[in-house]
Amino acid sequence: MCRWVAYFGNPIRPEMLLYDAANSLVEQSRSDRMAGGQPNADGFGLGWYGSRAEPGLFRSVAPMWGDRNLRDLAGQIETRLFLAHVRAATGTPIEQTNCHPFRHGNWLFMHNGYIEGYLQLRRELLLAVDPALFPGILGTTDSELMFYLALTFGLEEEPLTALERMAGFVEATGRRHGIDEPLQMTVAASDGERIYAARYASGPVVNSLFVTEDADAIRALHPADERFHGFSDEARAVVSEPLGDLPGVWREVPPGTAIVVQPGADAELPFAPRAP
Amino acid sequence: MCRWVAYFGNPIRPEMLLYDAANSLVEQSRSDRMAGGQPNADGFGLGWYGSRAEPGLFRSVAPMWGDRNLRDLAGQIETRLFLAHVRAATGTPIEQTNCHPFRHGNWLFMHNGYIEGYLQLRRELLLAVDPALFPGILGTTDSELMFYLALTFGLEEEPLTALERMAGFVEATGRRHGIDEPLQMTVAASDGERIYAARYASGPVVNSLFVTEDADAIRALHPADERFHGFSDEARAVVSEPLGDLPGVWREVPPGTAIVVQPGADAELPFAPRAP
Amino acid sequence: MCRWVAYFGNPIRPEMLLYDAANSLVEQSRSDRMAGGQPNADGFGLGWYGSRAEPGLFRSVAPMWGDRNLRDLAGQIETRLFLAHVRAATGTPIEQTNCHPFRHGNWLFMHNGYIEGYLQLRRELLLAVDPALFPGILGTTDSELMFYLALTFGLEEEPLTALERMAGFVEATGRRHGIDEPLQMTVAASDGERIYAARYASGPVVNSLFVTEDADAIRALHPADERFHGFSDEARAVVSEPLGDLPGVWREVPPGTAIVVQPGADAELPFAPRAP
Amino acid sequence: MCRWVAYFGNPIRPEMLLYDAANSLVEQSRSDRMAGGQPNADGFGLGWYGSRAEPGLFRSVAPMWGDRNLRDLAGQIETRLFLAHVRAATGTPIEQTNCHPFRHGNWLFMHNGYIEGYLQLRRELLLAVDPALFPGILGTTDSELMFYLALTFGLEEEPLTALERMAGFVEATGRRHGIDEPLQMTVAASDGERIYAARYASGPVVNSLFVTEDADAIRALHPADERFHGFSDEARAVVSEPLGDLPGVWREVPPGTAIVVQPGADAELPFAPRAP
């Protein structure tokens, strides 16, 4: 199980959600609360949108809790949209290119979950990636491959449809190989303007996903800290598990659901795999 | 809290205690059983005696569970005496030179515990190190400094007395600075012939320490595995916590006690800080 | 020999001096031009001033040329004052805490050179550090120790005098130990408002130091690149060796000289060790 | 350009060839002599055969010259056959899984060279790997892929033929994509009994390869060091460039040639790409 946080809103220093909240991502790197209490310490990553179209990326194989560079970076930059991730490896090597988020042009992508039987399916899934996109694959994880499949199926044009086609293709491939429940995923992707997130699994157990109801939920993360009062009304966080001790403030996204966090009203839609 | 394992006996591959036992050190790197269930993932080290007087040392800042090099090394070498350690940092940086065991000539040293108020005491403790030994200090931990204080106080001549003088000096220094309970320690040191270990704390809570009663205890770690039948009668393991599911097989070393694991009969003695 | 770059001026992305110039710092990490053509690949660091008083710090033990995180960071942030360094270790371990620049509060410090006989002198030099500052020492290099000696001798109040007292103290200590030429140094320090740099050695061979005569020198680094036209008239770079192919554009700072790069007119003064 | 060393003979500590010879591999990591004087500092690896059929592997992304673990390991183990490599990356990420040697069962493989246009060809080359072998690919280099292609084409049964088929397949694939000179390679592979090495390039410039004429050549590496007298008559080293100052002692392997270092008489054969 990995853990992740995505933020959209007025520019903030990422440290507020990564380090300062009660159950901030750094706490989850030591021990998550909703996935067995195991460490998520096989690397981490922060992707953030600044003044360029292409986001910045900082990834490392170290446990997040001990990394001094991330601590500094998260306290210096200010960003209106970022994705951050702590990894618990599920078989593929602990390497920088296997850390989330992954980047392609102005897009970022991160994931919590796995493709069942990935080693067995990997070759076939790789073959389905658009040959023009293929050279962009730098690592060896199922997650990065899901990103490149989604890109192949149109992520940049119709993000949610492309994610559904990716899920459909992974499921179809897995089932052809006799795997009953090929997919477990909560994903987030962003083009720098919106966050697209989805919660889905082939079987009945589905990884958790939460979103803040409104900016008050984020402000409540640290009522004593003045910086937390400054969140704009549009500020939203999408997370693997609540960052604070008041879980009621967070709304659980139902299984089989996608959300779009964006300027104006957010959207929530059913998410179902479809034939690629 | 750190966790460690020391082995003395017929030559074995370290993997048997580091990876193959039920609660092997790699399991403890994810989550210890007797110290709160936290990860011990701020680096690791293996020191082993081979065909040279000086032991080999392999240390890294990565979590032990994900390190492929240690996995290989522990399955290739054979050694009659080794010390292995997984670190949970207590304030000093996560760096290779801060990983245990530490080495000086043919000696190895490792530690689970801390000096209370170390940052405050560090300068004074450093000053007490023999100037001729001083250049050997490569890192910045309290543990390495305890090693160099013990060397200063005669570790190579009278190991247990030197450890008692080190403990006495640390306590006296701490108390001069108003610290009530300056020392928490379970240490192991070796010259390649014997393992010296001690369990002590200034206050009533003392880190755990166990030793195998006889070779049967080690054989019981993995009854189904033929390799585990091959332990010689002299084989002993000294550990922070039992490596197996049968804790009764392991004998707890009482607080305020030192043990010497050696050819022939082992020794057990009271351990009490003394004036340096 | 290490190599370094310090920049003062209108906000720029550090990549311009670290990657885009003809003989940028990344080229010098592979092979310097003025110090024997050896790699400076024992780690690197970037310290930059942003919107907080305390600068950000990104340091790593990897060779600069292969680090993807620094490449991204240097292309995302904008900063009006930064210090960057590539290290060639002279005996002390290759660890993150031994990478330059070093930081204390709002101050940064970096260095090219060495203290001759450092292992022999280290204990005595450490003792001279103000005990209140002592806990801030995280690594084991001569360079970090020079920084803490300068802080002890008043760096925050009278920077150049403090650097001279530090140099005087190192020389006096070295000579008491029979070392003829104890010090080789080109240093840079900053409080976020000014860059203080000095070039000095105890003997006749003195590490190189250059400063841009005016902003035209920086603009000439890459005449074809429009970004390079945007340097303000106050923009200055202080460097170990010229970043471009036109060395004439750069002014060599004479041995035994200190410079202050600051708003308004820069200053240039004689630099001579003085009794602490 | 990478650099490598392979050794076959009586058991020795690898340090003799990696650190103690005049132009040992660690020197070549700072600066090679025959390939432009650049650092080979994008990681290193040591694969050695011990008492198990499967060799041990120690690989790291650090420059070889600064790695304390390799220094220790190379001084502790004794091995009758080892392969060691220092990497200069040619486009693929600096990661542990991209470091040589690569391992499959009891086989090791390492390489100096490149596939021209690799990013463009990679997908097609990957597809040709036997699907049963495919899950063993852990990294993303051309070199590892060449290994898996050779395995696909029968490396374990007819090593030199398989290497020729691999070379032929890479050339055919490259030329189909309009690449004139697709392959530059000096490779070494071993099953633990023999070293197979080949020197070949599609064009007129071919990376260097040398082999010791007899054990006297290795003894001459360090005449003053008694350990170097102990090489058995069968001891051979195969290297990218001579390890010593007496290049005449080393025999250059001609382009388009393969050698087999083995018990009894070595073999030397023409090497030419063939249709897979």
GROMACS .gro file of C-alpha atoms in nm, chain C residues 19 26 29-30 39-44 60-68 70 86-87 94, chain D residues 41-43 61-63 65 94:
model
   31
  571TYR     CA    1   2.371   2.394  -1.666
  578VAL     CA    2   2.784   2.071  -1.425
  581SER     CA    3   3.164   1.843  -1.195
  582ARG     CA    4   3.292   1.616  -1.474
  591PRO     CA    5   3.608   1.516  -1.151
  592ASN     CA    6   3.436   1.712  -0.872
  593ALA     CA    7   3.189   1.438  -0.813
  594ASP     CA    8   3.181   1.366  -0.439
  595GLY     CA    9   2.846   1.535  -0.395
  596PHE     CA   10   2.701   1.877  -0.457
  612SER     CA   11   2.338   1.509  -0.226
  613VAL     CA   12   2.631   1.271  -0.242
  614ALA     CA   13   2.568   1.189  -0.608
  615PRO     CA   14   2.774   1.341  -0.888
  616MET     CA   15   2.598   1.659  -0.996
  617TRP     CA   16   2.591   1.559  -1.361
  618GLY     CA   17   2.357   1.266  -1.306
  619ASP     CA   18   2.117   1.412  -1.052
  620ARG     CA   19   1.770   1.459  -1.194
  622LEU     CA   20   1.882   1.917  -0.899
  638VAL     CA   21   3.052   2.054  -0.640
  639ARG     CA   22   3.279   1.862  -0.409
  646ILE     CA   23   3.128   1.137   0.117
  869ALA     CA   24   3.146   0.723  -1.220
  870ASP     CA   25   2.781   0.643  -1.289
  871GLY     CA   26   2.785   0.340  -1.063
  889VAL     CA   27   2.512   0.405  -0.817
  890ALA     CA   28   2.798   0.577  -0.634
  891PRO     CA   29   3.134   0.645  -0.797
  893TRP     CA   30   3.636   0.557  -0.582
  922ILE     CA   31   2.178   0.604  -1.309
   0.00000   0.00000   0.00000
